[in-house]
Coordinates of C-alpha atoms and ligand atoms in Angstrom, one line a residue:
M1 CA 82.7 108.0 75.3
S2 CA 82.6 111.5 73.8
V3 CA 80.6 112.9 71.0
C4 CA 82.2 115.1 68.3
L5 CA 80.1 117.0 65.8
M6 CA 81.1 118.1 62.3
L7 CA 79.7 121.3 60.9
H8 CA 80.4 123.3 57.8
G9 CA 78.9 126.7 56.7
I10 CA 76.4 128.6 58.7
G11 CA 73.5 130.6 57.2
P12 CA 72.3 130.6 53.6
A13 CA 74.8 128.9 51.3
P14 CA 76.4 131.4 48.9
E15 CA 76.1 130.9 45.1
R16 CA 79.6 129.4 44.9
V17 CA 78.6 126.4 46.9
E18 CA 77.9 123.3 44.7
L19 CA 74.5 121.6 44.9
D20 CA 75.8 118.5 46.7
E21 CA 77.5 120.6 49.4
R22 CA 74.4 122.7 50.2
P23 CA 72.8 120.1 52.7
Y24 CA 75.9 120.7 54.9
W25 CA 75.1 124.4 55.4
I26 CA 72.8 124.9 58.3
S27 CA 70.7 127.9 59.4
E28 CA 71.8 130.2 62.2
A29 CA 68.8 128.9 64.2
A30 CA 70.0 125.3 63.8
F31 CA 73.5 126.5 64.9
A32 CA 72.0 128.2 68.0
C33 CA 70.4 124.8 68.8
V34 CA 73.8 123.0 68.4
L35 CA 75.4 125.5 70.8
A36 CA 72.6 125.2 73.4
E37 CA 72.7 121.4 73.2
T38 CA 76.5 121.4 73.4
K39 CA 76.4 123.6 76.5
A40 CA 73.8 121.3 78.0
H41 CA 75.3 117.9 77.2
G42 CA 78.9 118.5 76.3
A43 CA 80.4 117.7 72.8
C44 CA 83.4 118.5 70.8
L45 CA 82.6 120.9 67.9
T46 CA 84.5 120.9 64.6
F47 CA 84.1 123.0 61.5
D48 CA 85.5 121.8 58.2
D49 CA 86.4 123.6 54.9
G50 CA 87.4 127.0 56.1
N51 CA 84.2 128.9 55.1
D52 CA 84.3 132.6 56.0
T53 CA 81.3 132.0 58.3
D54 CA 83.9 130.4 60.7
A55 CA 85.1 133.9 61.5
R56 CA 82.0 136.0 60.7
I57 CA 79.3 133.9 62.5
V58 CA 80.8 130.9 64.4
L59 CA 83.6 132.6 66.4
P60 CA 81.4 135.4 68.0
K61 CA 78.7 132.9 68.9
L62 CA 81.3 130.5 70.4
V63 CA 82.8 133.3 72.5
E64 CA 79.4 134.4 73.6
A65 CA 78.5 130.8 74.6
G66 CA 81.9 130.2 76.3
L67 CA 82.7 127.3 74.0
T68 CA 85.7 126.3 71.9
A69 CA 85.9 124.3 68.7
A70 CA 88.4 123.0 66.1
F71 CA 88.6 124.4 62.6
F72 CA 90.0 122.4 59.8
I73 CA 91.1 124.6 56.9
P74 CA 92.1 123.6 53.4
S75 CA 95.2 125.8 53.1
D76 CA 95.0 126.5 49.3
R77 CA 91.6 128.2 50.0
I78 CA 92.9 130.7 52.5
G79 CA 92.1 134.3 51.5
T80 CA 90.1 133.3 48.4
P81 CA 86.5 134.6 48.1
G82 CA 84.2 133.0 50.6
Y83 CA 86.9 131.5 52.8
V84 CA 88.8 132.5 55.9
T85 CA 91.8 134.9 55.6
E86 CA 95.1 134.6 57.4
H87 CA 93.8 137.3 59.8
D88 CA 90.7 135.2 60.5
I89 CA 92.8 132.1 61.3
L90 CA 95.0 134.1 63.7
E91 CA 91.9 135.5 65.4
L92 CA 90.4 132.0 65.8
H93 CA 93.7 130.8 67.3
Q94 CA 94.0 133.8 69.6
A95 CA 90.5 133.1 70.9
G96 CA 91.5 129.7 72.0
M97 CA 90.2 127.7 69.0
E98 CA 92.2 124.7 67.6
I99 CA 93.4 125.1 64.0
G100 CA 93.9 121.9 62.1
S101 CA 94.7 120.7 58.6
H102 CA 92.1 119.7 56.0
G103 CA 94.9 119.2 53.3
C104 CA 95.7 121.9 50.8
A105 CA 93.1 121.6 48.1
H106 CA 90.5 119.2 49.6
L107 CA 91.7 116.2 47.7
N108 CA 90.2 112.7 48.0
W109 CA 93.1 110.9 49.6
L110 CA 91.8 107.5 48.5
H111 CA 92.8 108.5 45.0
A112 CA 96.2 109.9 46.0
G113 CA 99.6 108.1 46.4
D114 CA 101.3 108.0 49.8
A115 CA 103.8 110.7 48.8
E116 CA 101.0 112.9 47.5
I117 CA 99.0 112.6 50.7
A118 CA 102.1 113.3 52.8
N119 CA 102.9 116.4 50.7
D120 CA 99.3 117.6 50.9
V121 CA 99.2 117.3 54.7
T122 CA 102.8 118.6 55.4
R123 CA 102.3 121.7 53.1
S124 CA 99.0 122.6 54.7
I125 CA 100.4 122.2 58.2
E126 CA 103.4 124.3 57.4
R127 CA 101.1 127.1 56.0
L128 CA 98.8 127.0 59.0
A129 CA 101.5 126.8 61.6
G130 CA 103.2 129.7 59.9
I131 CA 100.1 131.8 60.3
I132 CA 99.4 131.0 64.0
K133 CA 103.1 130.7 65.0
A134 CA 102.2 127.5 66.9
P135 CA 102.3 123.8 66.1
V136 CA 99.4 122.2 64.1
R137 CA 98.9 118.6 65.1
S138 CA 95.4 117.5 64.0
V139 CA 93.9 116.6 60.7
A140 CA 90.4 116.2 59.4
I141 CA 90.1 113.9 56.4
P142 CA 88.7 115.6 53.3
Y143 CA 85.3 114.1 52.5
G144 CA 86.0 111.6 55.3
H145 CA 87.4 109.3 52.6
C146 CA 90.0 107.0 54.2
D147 CA 91.2 103.5 54.5
R148 CA 94.0 101.8 56.5
R149 CA 96.7 103.0 53.9
V150 CA 95.7 106.6 54.2
L151 CA 95.6 106.4 58.0
A152 CA 99.0 104.7 58.1
V153 CA 100.5 107.7 56.1
L154 CA 99.0 110.1 58.7
R155 CA 100.3 108.0 61.6
R156 CA 103.8 108.0 60.0
L157 CA 103.7 111.8 59.6
G158 CA 103.2 112.0 63.4
I159 CA 99.7 113.6 63.2
G160 CA 98.5 113.8 66.8
R161 CA 94.8 113.2 66.2
V162 CA 92.7 112.4 63.1
Y163 CA 89.1 113.5 62.8
S164 CA 87.1 111.2 60.6
S165 CA 83.5 110.9 59.3
F166 CA 82.9 107.6 61.0
R167 CA 79.8 108.1 63.1
G168 CA 79.1 107.7 66.7
P169 CA 80.8 108.5 70.0
S170 CA 84.6 107.9 70.4
I171 CA 86.6 106.4 73.3
E172 CA 88.3 109.2 75.3
G173 CA 91.8 109.7 73.9
A174 CA 91.2 107.9 70.6
W175 CA 93.6 108.8 67.8
L176 CA 90.9 108.4 65.2
V177 CA 88.0 110.5 66.3
R178 CA 84.5 109.7 65.0
R179 CA 82.2 112.6 64.1
D180 CA 78.5 113.0 63.6
C181 CA 77.7 115.4 60.8
I182 CA 75.1 118.1 61.3
T183 CA 73.0 118.7 58.2
A184 CA 70.3 121.1 57.1
D185 CA 67.5 118.5 57.3
M186 CA 68.1 117.9 61.1
G187 CA 65.7 119.2 63.6
T188 CA 66.3 120.1 67.3
R189 CA 65.3 116.6 68.4
E190 CA 67.8 114.9 66.1
I191 CA 70.6 117.2 67.1
S192 CA 69.8 116.6 70.8
A193 CA 69.6 112.9 70.3
L194 CA 73.1 112.7 68.8
M195 CA 74.4 114.0 72.1
I196 CA 72.4 112.0 74.6
R197 CA 71.7 108.6 72.8
K198 CA 74.0 105.8 74.1
P199 CA 74.4 103.0 71.6
D200 CA 73.8 99.5 73.2
A201 CA 76.6 97.0 73.3
A202 CA 75.6 95.1 70.1
E203 CA 75.3 98.4 68.1
A204 CA 78.6 99.6 69.5
A205 CA 80.3 96.3 68.5
L206 CA 78.9 96.4 65.0
T207 CA 80.0 100.0 64.5
F208 CA 83.4 99.1 65.7
L209 CA 83.7 96.2 63.3
R210 CA 82.5 98.4 60.4
I211 CA 85.2 101.0 61.2
W212 CA 87.9 98.3 61.8
R213 CA 87.3 96.9 58.3
R214 CA 88.0 100.3 56.8
A215 CA 90.6 101.6 59.2
G216 CA 92.4 98.5 60.5
N217 CA 94.4 99.0 63.7
A218 CA 93.9 102.8 63.5
A219 CA 90.5 102.1 65.0
I220 CA 92.2 101.2 68.3
W221 CA 95.3 103.5 68.3
A222 CA 95.5 106.0 71.1
A223 CA 96.4 109.6 70.5
Ligands
ZN301 ZN1 85.8 119.1 53.8

C-alpha cells in the first residue's frame, strides 16, 4: 500500500483565495514538515489547482530535498494572476515533475454531462501536452467529486491514472489513487501519522466498501 498526499497553495493565502479554500493553504513550516516526513517514510506528493506557489516555493524545495511530485493544473487558469505560467509548467516538467490535468475551469463533474466532462479533460490535456511537448496521462478530479459515471468517462478517454479525494493508502498500481489532504489545521504529528498509520483489516474493508459504493468497479481497476 502506498500513501499519496494532496496539497494546494503554500504560504499565506493571497486575497483572491475564497474563504472556503483557505484551509487548504498551509504554511511554509508545515510544508517543510511534509517534505521531511516524505523523505523519512516515502509518499507520493501531489499539488492541485496550479497556484503560482507550485513554481515559486514548491519546486525549489522539492529539488533541494531530492523529491518529485505531480502537479494538476486547471488549464484555463494558466498565466492568470496567482497561477502558474506556461514557462512555470515547462520548468516543472523539465525538473522531472509529473504534469496532470485538473480539467480546464475546475468544474464539478458530477453536474456535467459525459460529453462536457470528456471535452473538459481532452482540452486541458491538449493544452498541457502542447506546453511540455510530452504526453499527459493523469487526471486529478476537481473537488474530488466523482461517481461511477464520471470515472467511466475518464476510463473511456484512456486516462492512465486518476487521483481522487478518497482517503487512505492505495494498492500499488491502482488506477484510482486515494489521497490524504494536508490542511492548515494539521500539526506535525497528524502529518506524520498519515504516512505511518496502517489501517487494520476491518477499517480497510469498510473504507473499500465506501469507495466501491461511489466508484463501482473503478475501485478495483489497475492502471
Ligand atoms: Zn482543485
